[in-house]
XYZ file of C-alpha atoms in Angstrom:
714
model
C 43.803 24.061 -10.667
C 40.152 23.287 -9.074
C 40.108 20.563 -6.598
C 39.455 17.111 -7.628
C 35.837 17.022 -6.458
C 35.146 19.594 -9.101
C 36.418 17.616 -11.880
C 34.652 14.809 -13.664
C 35.838 12.351 -15.974
C 33.426 11.456 -18.974
C 33.257 10.452 -22.835
C 31.653 12.411 -24.944
C 30.012 10.988 -28.271
C 29.320 12.598 -31.963
C 27.970 10.555 -34.865
C 30.570 9.605 -36.774
C 33.720 10.637 -34.901
C 35.606 8.980 -32.166
C 34.285 9.510 -28.860
C 36.540 11.876 -26.576
C 37.733 11.686 -23.007
C 37.082 14.922 -21.343
C 37.364 15.988 -17.674
C 34.582 18.422 -17.127
C 34.830 21.150 -14.394
C 31.677 21.375 -12.607
C 32.434 25.078 -11.967
C 32.623 26.151 -15.669
C 29.366 27.258 -17.226
C 27.822 24.251 -19.059
C 27.616 26.666 -22.416
C 31.488 26.910 -22.200
C 31.936 23.232 -21.801
C 29.761 22.600 -24.800
C 31.825 25.112 -27.007
C 35.041 23.170 -25.898
C 33.445 20.361 -27.238
C 32.170 21.674 -30.464
C 35.541 23.208 -30.775
C 37.480 19.825 -30.583
C 35.345 18.530 -33.687
C 35.173 21.711 -35.268
C 31.662 22.348 -35.108
C 30.080 26.133 -35.359
C 27.098 27.884 -33.537
C 27.875 25.383 -30.018
C 24.297 27.443 -29.004
C 22.572 24.935 -31.389
C 24.125 21.923 -29.299
C 23.639 20.120 -25.914
C 24.689 17.357 -23.705
C 22.872 14.421 -22.943
C 23.442 10.866 -21.310
C 24.118 8.370 -23.700
C 21.816 5.785 -21.992
C 18.305 4.652 -22.449
C 16.639 8.015 -21.173
C 19.090 10.399 -23.364
C 18.209 12.902 -20.801
C 19.379 16.381 -21.378
C 22.317 17.938 -19.272
C 21.726 21.539 -17.656
C 22.774 23.543 -14.845
C 20.229 22.141 -12.754
C 20.927 18.376 -13.166
C 24.836 18.566 -14.024
C 25.792 17.910 -10.524
C 24.120 14.362 -11.065
C 26.887 13.362 -13.878
C 29.339 10.860 -12.341
C 33.105 9.712 -13.173
C 32.931 7.507 -16.099
C 29.522 8.560 -17.470
C 28.976 8.476 -21.422
C 27.792 11.808 -22.770
C 26.216 12.692 -26.265
C 26.729 15.767 -27.819
C 23.387 16.665 -29.749
C 20.794 18.997 -31.118
C 19.716 21.285 -28.462
C 16.192 20.782 -26.668
C 14.960 23.760 -28.638
C 16.262 22.808 -31.844
C 15.158 19.311 -31.382
C 11.398 20.530 -30.085
C 11.547 22.861 -33.090
C 12.538 19.872 -35.517
C 9.943 17.418 -34.269
C 6.811 20.393 -33.891
C 7.418 21.012 -37.749
C 8.190 17.000 -38.517
C 4.872 15.862 -36.804
C 3.059 18.273 -39.311
C 4.393 16.698 -42.537
C 2.431 15.724 -45.267
C 4.000 12.530 -45.349
C 2.337 9.941 -43.234
C 5.656 7.900 -43.192
C 7.705 10.980 -41.627
C 4.983 11.977 -39.440
C 4.821 8.344 -37.692
C 8.454 8.587 -37.068
C 8.419 11.660 -35.632
C 5.780 10.981 -33.437
C 7.655 7.726 -32.311
C 10.441 10.253 -31.343
C 8.223 12.699 -29.930
C 6.882 10.049 -27.372
C 10.156 9.102 -26.508
C 11.693 12.742 -25.746
C 8.788 13.781 -24.049
C 9.932 11.913 -20.621
C 12.663 14.484 -20.566
C 11.347 17.714 -18.786
C 14.237 19.731 -20.469
C 12.722 18.848 -23.719
C 8.842 18.682 -22.497
C 9.324 22.297 -21.363
C 10.963 23.675 -25.029
C 8.046 21.736 -26.808
C 5.291 23.039 -24.640
C 6.668 26.539 -25.014
C 5.977 25.926 -28.616
C 2.127 25.274 -27.742
C 3.115 21.718 -28.637
C 0.051 20.632 -26.349
C -2.203 22.281 -28.122
C -1.068 21.188 -31.569
C -1.160 17.418 -30.075
C -4.903 17.677 -28.866
C -5.872 19.364 -32.394
C -4.777 16.281 -34.263
C -6.681 13.707 -32.179
C -9.908 16.102 -32.151
C -9.331 16.009 -36.044
C -9.551 12.118 -35.710
C -7.295 11.770 -38.829
C -4.763 9.381 -37.008
C -5.084 5.973 -36.099
C -3.512 2.603 -34.990
C 0.258 3.634 -34.369
C 0.096 7.282 -35.065
C -2.524 7.716 -32.657
C -0.763 5.288 -30.131
C 2.070 7.639 -30.102
C 0.152 11.073 -30.281
C -1.347 9.491 -27.177
C 2.032 8.655 -25.551
C 3.432 11.736 -26.185
C 0.729 13.563 -24.719
C 0.572 11.541 -21.727
C 4.357 11.929 -20.964
C 4.240 15.465 -21.549
C 1.440 16.351 -19.110
C 3.180 14.291 -16.310
C 5.633 16.812 -15.962
C 3.053 18.992 -14.607
C 3.744 22.314 -16.456
C 0.457 22.645 -17.880
C -2.934 22.618 -15.672
C -5.281 19.933 -16.794
C -8.102 22.589 -16.640
C -7.274 23.952 -20.377
C -8.687 21.004 -22.326
C -11.754 21.233 -24.532
C -14.998 18.931 -24.423
C -14.329 18.131 -27.663
C -10.945 16.700 -26.693
C -12.580 14.802 -24.045
C -15.112 13.473 -25.870
C -12.537 11.934 -28.420
C -10.631 10.247 -26.189
C -13.935 8.874 -24.367
C -14.809 7.838 -27.639
C -11.780 5.794 -28.025
C -12.639 4.115 -24.457
C -16.346 3.431 -25.672
C -15.053 1.615 -28.705
C -14.386 -1.848 -28.455
C -12.757 -2.441 -31.521
C -9.624 0.201 -30.504
C -6.371 -0.576 -31.009
C -5.154 -1.684 -27.481
C -2.295 1.034 -27.009
C -4.813 3.462 -27.556
C -7.434 2.101 -25.300
C -4.401 1.889 -22.818
C -3.052 5.649 -23.146
C -6.780 6.953 -23.425
C -8.132 5.171 -20.239
C -4.634 6.663 -18.570
C -5.826 10.387 -19.801
C -9.496 9.930 -18.533
C -7.787 8.845 -15.218
C -5.625 11.608 -15.143
C -7.988 14.136 -15.973
C -10.647 12.980 -13.372
C -7.899 12.797 -10.249
C -6.464 16.397 -11.385
C -9.765 18.331 -11.946
C -12.823 18.525 -10.489
C -14.363 20.139 -13.731
C -12.960 17.595 -15.987
C -14.279 15.171 -13.297
C -17.888 15.974 -14.164
C -17.006 16.491 -18.148
C -15.695 12.965 -18.034
C -18.406 11.315 -16.032
C -21.010 12.802 -18.697
C -19.294 11.129 -21.291
C -18.088 7.585 -19.783
C -20.651 5.425 -18.273
C -19.918 2.657 -16.084
C -21.897 0.117 -18.762
C -19.429 1.094 -21.449
C -16.122 0.267 -19.109
C -17.163 -3.323 -18.498
C -16.317 -4.747 -21.758
C -12.778 -3.865 -21.192
C -12.702 -5.928 -18.096
C -14.040 -8.752 -19.587
C -11.359 -8.347 -22.332
C -8.273 -10.495 -21.967
C -5.419 -7.494 -21.636
C -4.158 -7.147 -18.158
C -3.239 -3.602 -18.593
C -6.338 -2.589 -20.020
C -8.105 -3.963 -17.023
C -6.107 -2.560 -14.654
C -6.158 0.645 -16.375
C -10.327 0.181 -16.328
C -10.312 -0.412 -13.114
C -8.158 2.352 -12.275
C -10.903 5.098 -14.025
C -13.502 3.553 -12.176
C -11.330 3.923 -8.921
C -10.964 7.840 -10.013
C -14.608 8.775 -10.681
C -15.398 6.979 -7.402
C -12.908 8.790 -5.737
C -13.816 12.358 -6.781
C -17.508 11.731 -6.684
C -19.280 13.867 -4.055
C -20.075 12.181 -1.046
C -23.876 11.995 -2.044
C -22.786 10.484 -5.298
C -20.616 7.899 -4.615
C -23.754 5.557 -3.045
C -25.218 5.821 -6.338
C -22.114 4.996 -8.290
C -21.952 1.868 -5.918
C -25.514 1.150 -6.799
C -24.721 1.127 -10.583
C -21.589 -0.962 -10.181
C -24.075 -3.647 -8.317
C -26.286 -3.232 -11.384
C -23.416 -3.908 -13.671
C -22.050 -6.887 -11.865
C -18.606 -5.326 -11.472
C -17.742 -7.611 -8.318
C -18.438 -10.725 -10.260
C -16.777 -9.671 -13.372
C -13.922 -8.606 -11.636
C -14.275 -12.032 -9.566
C -14.490 -14.207 -13.067
C -12.059 -12.152 -15.408
C -9.202 -10.889 -12.850
C -8.794 -12.396 -9.634
C -10.086 -15.847 -10.682
C -8.485 -15.335 -14.269
C -5.464 -17.887 -15.332
C -2.919 -14.931 -15.078
C -0.989 -13.836 -12.192
C -2.293 -10.526 -10.691
C 0.782 -8.318 -11.005
C 1.179 -5.465 -8.484
C -0.378 -2.265 -10.243
C -3.654 -4.632 -10.528
C -3.357 -5.533 -6.879
C -2.927 -1.580 -6.026
C -6.095 -0.868 -7.918
C -8.271 -3.832 -6.322
C -7.128 -2.802 -2.873
C -8.336 0.703 -3.898
C -11.550 -0.429 -4.992
C -11.766 -2.427 -1.860
C -11.186 0.534 0.318
C -13.578 2.579 -1.250
C -16.145 0.201 -1.320
C -15.769 -0.234 2.295
C -15.900 3.601 3.232
C -19.394 3.526 1.698
C -19.800 2.281 5.310
C -18.554 5.335 7.132
C -21.641 7.559 6.712
C -23.564 4.807 8.842
C -20.726 4.004 11.157
C -20.858 7.980 12.267
C -24.722 8.051 12.497
C -25.910 7.839 16.002
C -29.160 6.502 16.572
C -31.917 8.994 16.985
C -33.673 7.287 20.185
C -37.028 9.375 18.769
C -37.067 7.928 15.218
C -39.649 5.441 14.984
C -38.140 3.695 11.584
C -34.846 2.989 13.325
C -36.777 1.775 16.429
C -38.986 -0.536 14.456
C -35.223 -2.268 13.498
C -34.823 -2.968 17.482
C -38.467 -3.986 17.484
C -37.491 -6.686 14.548
C -34.747 -8.092 16.216
C -36.965 -8.929 19.357
C -39.537 -10.089 17.009
C -37.346 -12.326 15.137
C -35.771 -13.714 18.186
C -38.776 -14.433 20.602
C -41.469 -14.914 17.635
C -43.226 -11.992 19.567
C -45.737 -11.175 16.701
C -47.806 -14.108 18.087
C -48.614 -12.334 21.173
C -51.371 -10.035 21.039
C -50.530 -6.450 20.841
C -53.235 -5.460 23.667
C -52.271 -8.181 26.137
C -51.789 -6.803 29.388
C -51.179 -3.461 30.808
C -48.439 -0.821 29.434
C -46.991 -1.620 32.283
C -46.533 -5.355 31.955
C -45.638 -4.505 28.295
C -42.696 -2.582 29.075
C -41.629 -5.346 31.636
C -41.789 -8.107 29.368
C -39.826 -5.625 26.556
C -37.184 -4.818 29.179
C -36.780 -8.789 29.884
C -36.456 -9.550 26.163
C -33.891 -6.742 25.681
C -31.834 -8.043 28.594
C -31.840 -11.461 26.944
C -30.760 -9.866 23.559
C -27.791 -8.528 25.321
C -28.496 -4.652 25.299
C -26.814 -3.069 28.207
C -29.331 -0.271 28.116
C -32.365 -2.607 28.895
C -35.157 -0.027 29.436
C -33.859 1.918 26.041
C -31.849 -0.225 23.726
C -31.488 2.724 20.983
C -29.315 4.500 23.787
C -26.562 1.869 23.005
C -26.016 2.883 19.494
C -25.321 6.511 20.233
C -21.873 6.079 20.182
C -19.825 6.168 16.627
C -18.410 4.363 15.986
C -20.026 2.153 15.168
C -23.225 3.962 15.457
C -26.180 2.744 13.206
C -23.867 0.002 11.364
C -24.163 -2.082 14.068
C -27.512 -2.217 13.987
C -27.585 -2.726 10.414
C -25.380 -5.750 10.783
C -27.348 -6.908 13.561
C -30.464 -7.137 10.969
C -28.838 -8.485 8.527
C -27.917 -11.266 10.645
C -30.984 -12.010 12.418
C -32.779 -11.959 8.807
C -30.429 -13.680 6.526
C -29.117 -16.084 9.121
C -32.132 -16.441 11.138
C -31.507 -19.820 12.755
C -28.119 -18.983 13.945
C -29.387 -15.983 15.122
C -32.460 -17.413 17.439
C -30.052 -20.128 18.454
C -27.297 -17.548 19.787
C -29.885 -15.596 21.605
C -32.254 -18.091 23.345
C -28.977 -20.235 24.116
C -27.081 -17.388 25.960
C -30.543 -16.130 27.672
C -31.074 -19.852 28.984
C -27.500 -19.785 30.596
C -26.374 -18.449 34.174
C -26.335 -14.982 33.982
C -22.526 -15.011 34.684
C -21.654 -16.977 31.814
C -24.322 -15.555 29.217
C -22.796 -13.827 26.061
C -24.369 -10.285 25.600
C -25.318 -10.652 22.124
C -26.150 -6.803 21.473
C -23.053 -5.702 23.128
C -21.032 -8.303 21.434
C -22.438 -6.974 17.917
C -21.840 -3.080 18.437
C -18.160 -4.240 19.993
C -17.215 -6.593 16.920
C -18.906 -4.083 14.594
C -16.094 -1.504 15.826
C -13.156 -3.760 15.859
C -14.248 -4.812 12.351
C -14.266 -1.230 10.995
C -10.749 -0.669 12.820
C -9.208 -3.868 10.908
C -10.602 -3.094 7.395
C -9.826 0.908 8.356
C -13.050 2.054 7.232
C -13.208 5.846 6.576
C -9.115 6.047 5.696
C -8.300 6.955 2.452
C -6.798 4.346 0.463
C -2.645 4.272 0.629
C -0.663 4.891 -2.353
C 1.399 2.257 -1.893
C -0.139 -0.546 -0.212
C -1.352 -3.951 -2.483
C -2.854 -5.919 -0.001
C -6.471 -6.673 -1.015
C -8.670 -9.713 -0.158
C -10.060 -11.663 -2.533
C -12.983 -12.903 -0.362
C -14.425 -9.594 -0.139
C -15.062 -9.666 -3.596
C -17.242 -12.993 -3.543
C -20.516 -11.341 -2.119
C -22.578 -8.109 -2.660
C -22.675 -7.472 0.814
C -19.065 -8.587 2.078
C -18.894 -6.621 5.232
C -22.480 -7.815 6.520
C -21.358 -11.751 5.691
C -17.988 -11.345 6.999
C -19.642 -9.669 10.378
C -22.131 -12.499 10.235
C -19.301 -15.163 10.201
C -17.190 -13.184 13.133
C -20.572 -12.938 15.365
C -20.689 -16.761 15.499
C -16.973 -17.188 15.949
C -17.370 -14.760 19.169
C -19.933 -17.038 20.758
C -18.078 -20.080 19.846
C -14.913 -18.575 21.634
C -17.180 -17.060 24.364
C -18.430 -20.493 25.181
C -14.660 -22.106 24.560
C -13.339 -19.744 27.175
C -16.366 -20.438 29.844
C -16.307 -16.360 29.840
C -18.319 -14.259 32.109
C -19.244 -10.789 31.930
C -15.938 -9.325 33.530
C -13.906 -11.484 30.281
C -15.729 -9.588 27.841
C -12.461 -7.302 27.007
C -10.159 -10.415 26.874
C -13.022 -12.248 24.753
C -12.917 -9.601 22.147
C -8.981 -9.493 22.160
C -8.938 -13.483 21.299
C -11.457 -12.623 18.432
C -9.471 -10.127 17.234
C -6.707 -12.116 16.704
C -8.681 -15.064 15.683
C -9.522 -12.878 12.455
C -6.217 -11.336 12.013
C -4.782 -14.796 11.752
C -7.371 -15.780 9.848
C -7.100 -12.804 6.962
C -3.371 -13.165 6.518
C -3.583 -16.454 5.074
C -5.888 -14.275 2.375
C -8.528 -16.882 1.706
C -10.128 -16.952 -1.498
C -13.574 -16.925 -0.338
C -15.806 -16.502 2.788
C -16.462 -20.092 3.239
C -12.514 -20.460 3.316
C -12.253 -17.920 5.991
C -15.023 -19.675 7.726
C -13.260 -22.868 7.844
C -9.593 -20.999 8.793
C -11.548 -19.790 11.668
C -12.819 -23.227 12.634
C -8.995 -24.479 12.876
C -8.311 -21.316 14.916
C -10.180 -22.418 18.250
C -9.266 -20.734 21.737
C -7.198 -23.892 22.590
C -5.134 -23.456 19.122
C -4.726 -19.536 19.711
C -3.329 -20.491 23.613
C -0.800 -23.244 22.167
C 0.309 -20.625 19.540
C 0.806 -17.697 22.411
C 2.479 -20.592 24.330
C 4.697 -21.258 21.356
C 5.218 -18.125 20.761
C 6.016 -17.008 24.460
C 8.604 -20.136 24.978
C 10.280 -18.784 21.742
C 10.705 -15.249 23.091
C 10.623 -15.213 27.045
C 11.860 -18.977 27.482
C 14.735 -18.543 29.646
C 14.738 -15.733 32.534
C 16.917 -17.184 34.964
C 20.317 -15.071 35.921
C 22.688 -17.313 34.090
C 20.446 -17.810 31.311
C 20.456 -14.005 31.041
C 24.151 -13.575 31.199
C 24.509 -16.048 28.273
C 22.200 -14.111 26.383
C 23.923 -10.879 26.774
C 27.304 -12.608 25.785
C 25.937 -13.993 22.458
C 23.989 -10.923 21.822
C 26.690 -8.888 20.222
C 27.512 -11.964 17.948
C 23.715 -12.290 16.974
C 23.582 -8.317 16.527
C 26.554 -8.609 13.802
C 24.777 -11.163 11.957
C 21.700 -9.130 11.921
C 23.713 -6.342 10.356
C 25.600 -8.471 7.952
C 22.266 -9.540 6.930
C 20.848 -6.146 6.271
C 23.920 -5.213 4.296
C 23.817 -8.281 2.046
C 20.416 -7.429 1.410
C 21.533 -3.790 0.641
C 23.960 -5.290 -1.723
C 21.344 -7.264 -3.424
C 19.433 -4.107 -4.097
C 15.846 -3.105 -4.371
C 13.063 -1.722 -6.882
C 11.498 1.490 -5.809
C 8.122 2.888 -7.295
C 8.504 6.687 -8.318
C 4.824 8.312 -6.977
C 3.858 11.750 -7.996
C 1.191 13.515 -6.239
C -0.476 13.949 -9.986
C -1.388 10.379 -10.393
C 0.282 6.643 -9.738
C 2.904 5.985 -12.216
C 4.282 2.752 -13.496
C 7.825 4.310 -13.264
C 10.430 2.232 -11.095
C 14.334 3.026 -10.099
C 16.409 0.720 -8.981
C 19.113 1.456 -5.731
C 21.929 -1.265 -4.315
C 24.819 -1.190 -2.653
C 28.253 -1.860 -4.246
C 30.119 -5.246 -2.717
C 32.762 -3.162 -0.962
C 30.064 -1.228 0.736
C 31.487 2.000 -0.134
C 29.016 3.126 -2.848
C 25.369 2.953 -3.701
C 24.439 2.499 -7.273
C 21.051 3.772 -8.438
C 19.364 4.176 -11.694
C 15.805 4.708 -13.414
C 14.112 1.342 -14.725
C 11.795 1.147 -17.500
C 9.796 -1.689 -15.803
C 10.200 -3.413 -12.439
C 12.968 -5.969 -12.915
C 12.486 -9.594 -11.699
C 15.834 -10.227 -9.947
C 18.959 -8.456 -9.108
C 19.947 -5.520 -11.647
C 23.843 -5.585 -12.311
C 25.423 -2.194 -10.189
C 27.362 -1.804 -13.378
C 24.109 -0.738 -15.294
C 23.103 1.984 -12.939
C 24.374 5.153 -14.111
C 24.363 7.116 -10.665
C 26.310 6.594 -7.905
C 26.466 8.014 -4.281
C 29.862 7.437 -1.936
C 28.686 6.078 1.407
C 31.584 8.898 2.878
C 29.235 11.488 1.662
C 26.179 10.487 3.468
C 25.356 13.061 6.006
C 22.289 11.520 7.925
C 19.234 9.434 7.304
C 15.356 11.044 7.859
C 12.071 9.063 8.058
C 8.594 10.139 7.805
C 7.827 13.904 8.041
C 11.001 14.949 8.384
C 12.030 13.734 4.638
C 12.504 16.419 1.915
C 9.993 14.771 -0.345
C 7.169 14.489 2.196
C 7.756 18.417 3.080
C 6.454 19.119 -0.507
C 2.801 20.076 -1.145
C 0.660 17.337 -2.607
C -1.187 14.107 -1.814
C 1.444 12.146 -0.528
C 1.795 14.542 2.613
C -1.776 13.620 3.791
C -1.046 10.030 3.250
C -0.141 8.331 6.727
C 1.098 4.565 5.280
C 2.968 6.591 2.958
C 4.735 9.062 5.672
C 5.456 5.685 7.634
C 7.362 3.944 4.317
C 9.233 7.100 3.647
C 13.069 8.062 4.227
C 15.548 10.084 2.924
C 19.394 9.951 2.593
C 20.922 13.627 3.437
C 24.250 13.916 1.524
C 24.686 17.595 0.696
C 23.069 20.598 2.300
C 20.619 20.628 -0.438
C 20.666 17.459 -1.958
C 18.633 14.116 -1.030
C 18.209 10.733 -2.532
C 14.750 10.035 -1.498
C 12.851 6.553 -1.057
C 9.523 5.430 -0.459
C 9.749 1.644 0.067
C 7.446 -0.872 -1.405
C 6.485 -2.097 2.151
C 7.225 -2.074 5.827
C 9.737 -4.998 5.640
C 11.827 -3.274 2.757
C 11.468 -0.032 4.974
C 13.224 -1.756 7.810
C 15.939 -3.316 5.952
C 16.871 -0.402 4.092
C 17.186 1.935 7.272
C 18.687 -0.476 9.483
C 21.313 -0.998 6.453
C 21.892 2.604 6.241
C 22.110 3.145 10.078
C 24.597 0.395 10.144
C 26.604 1.923 6.993
C 27.107 4.939 9.165
C 27.841 3.150 12.442
C 24.638 3.860 14.522
C 22.178 1.634 16.041
C 19.803 -0.524 14.061
C 16.233 0.409 15.644
C 13.423 -1.028 13.420
C 11.135 -3.439 14.850
C 12.321 -5.841 12.366
C 15.504 -5.892 13.963
C 14.292 -6.461 17.397
C 12.024 -9.369 16.203
C 15.002 -10.898 14.299
C 17.346 -10.273 17.108
C 14.709 -12.120 19.471
C 14.187 -14.904 17.183
C 17.955 -15.583 16.281
C 19.358 -15.315 20.159
C 15.921 -17.810 21.248
C 17.390 -20.485 18.320
C 21.021 -19.843 19.781
C 20.096 -20.302 23.322
C 18.103 -23.439 22.625
C 21.085 -25.084 20.400
C 23.412 -24.055 23.454
C 21.330 -25.493 26.338
C 20.356 -28.783 24.581
C 22.399 -30.688 26.915
C 20.799 -29.124 29.917
C 17.032 -30.140 28.604
C 14.770 -31.298 31.627
C 17.500 -30.133 33.899
C 16.603 -27.348 36.497
C 19.107 -24.195 36.302
C 18.926 -22.631 39.699
C 18.118 -18.812 39.767
C 21.404 -18.168 41.694
C 24.653 -20.011 41.163
C 25.075 -22.484 44.328
C 26.820 -21.445 47.660
C 30.880 -22.261 48.065
C 30.984 -24.613 50.838
C 32.580 -23.580 54.363
C 36.553 -24.713 54.384
C 37.138 -28.005 55.970
C 38.296 -27.980 59.433
C 41.338 -29.986 58.256
C 42.913 -31.255 55.071
C 44.054 -34.425 56.196
C 41.755 -36.350 53.239
C 44.362 -34.557 50.526
C 46.440 -37.413 49.116
C 49.988 -37.303 48.509
C 50.899 -38.662 45.237
C 54.200 -38.607 45.910
């Protein structure tokens, strides 16, 4: 008799018969189990049958995945994957249109299962589908199901994308280029083009020849949000895979076709909510656009290059109206002395040769570009800042040149210029889509803020780093409010004066470090376990509510989800695939898979996760690594997660550690603990308000010389 852990109790269905309750011995070969099931219903040729899940997925059970069968699962006896694939392969070639349509519909559904996909691909099914597309005889629903099946089959990564002909690419591109194409056909065609570009440089070149940015614009101006999302995804893919020397060219074409204005009008300011996938694509576009600045950011100034030195001369000319001076006035020494004086007023570190200030990267030449843009496009503000500071006492002047260089470096850090876009991030800023040269305008607003803050702080040159820290805090706090335009961003900064920042800091400091005397610290230590237990219960309650996680592959970002939640008794994790991102909780009864908490061996994060050790694009992405964690429950088995954001990552890692009786170590726990402790302390000490609590307890007085003062009650 095998041990109970090897026995799984299931129900098995067969059309036209009563379901069977059966105990499956996981040590027995799957073929023997299928033979036993067939014998029970007097079915011959058991090799022609297979077991599959009787849920919305209908995935086949194989020797590889049979360990995922849980107690209470409902299975179905069905035709084997090979037979189903053979049948569909024949049916999709039927002369009857109705029969072909039904067959393609079934194929699109079955293709999500990798076991079926392998069998269908072995029959050269991909080639058959591409021939059907190239023939151009299908349209409407028939073409839509054909393309859906193709996308699902290719997503398994069994077949290389490099195998497709130019004729197939042209046909797919033609569906995108036609404005009157069926919506679902356009969606699938755009998805195929995106995958082609991302997975093969050769295909990128072929697709780039067939698709122009101008042909994609009408899709963005349409009303279908999914087509808009796929269109931006294709543009991002073309942008991402383009050689470095071609990216600026693509950016110029996008500017000519007014991509930014179209996205702003039809997507960001449209009447629809921006969904997660669209937010991600807008974030990617924002990152790729700012990454165009990387070349200038990493370019050192050549002090011998006259054209680059002319930019510095232009800054001087605009500030001091130097073109009114005759060029031959005075001796060379006198002119040099005048230039040195002016460069000092402009705030350069090297007064003699300011070109040397731009030899450090980052920010390199990007800082000089920003300074010139400010001087030309905001001339009055530029002249006012330079002259205002040049007339101050030396110790209180704000050095424009040095400030601009440091500010440019800071803005590049804030916007992560030069870093690859994250697979999971959805944080885009609408205000950067309101201006063609948004980074330069961003700088122009921030350099004026820096000058204003410098005056408010009455800073000297020794306070330079302190001022930069305050300015960074002002910018970061304004950005977190997600202003819709650069003007809104400017007004947010107006409200974040240095005085306001001090108030915010003081308030935060009071919340975190309010009470430091020994009695207060002792009280804090006494109530800390109680608060920690409260945090632990909150984490476990959040795990009971559950979270939807996105499935991410190295081939392309996919709209596939799975949900995981803890059972109310904290003994089992329930999880299962979801067709779409659910709004609200998913009942644990509808989640097919289970993992007993008692079986969990360890929780690992980051690079230690099995899915982060695999080869692929995910491994290179720092942000994905920071959101990855895995539950190890067998020597070779793990449940792998990529959290939707840092908050969910902290909640889940804390909750899982709490389940295992380990310490909750996340930054979120520290913050929550500090906040709740501070609130509890304030509540308990309300009666002592305005009373000075001594650092040490008062001394015990000496014993009296006699006790004659004691009153005898009797």
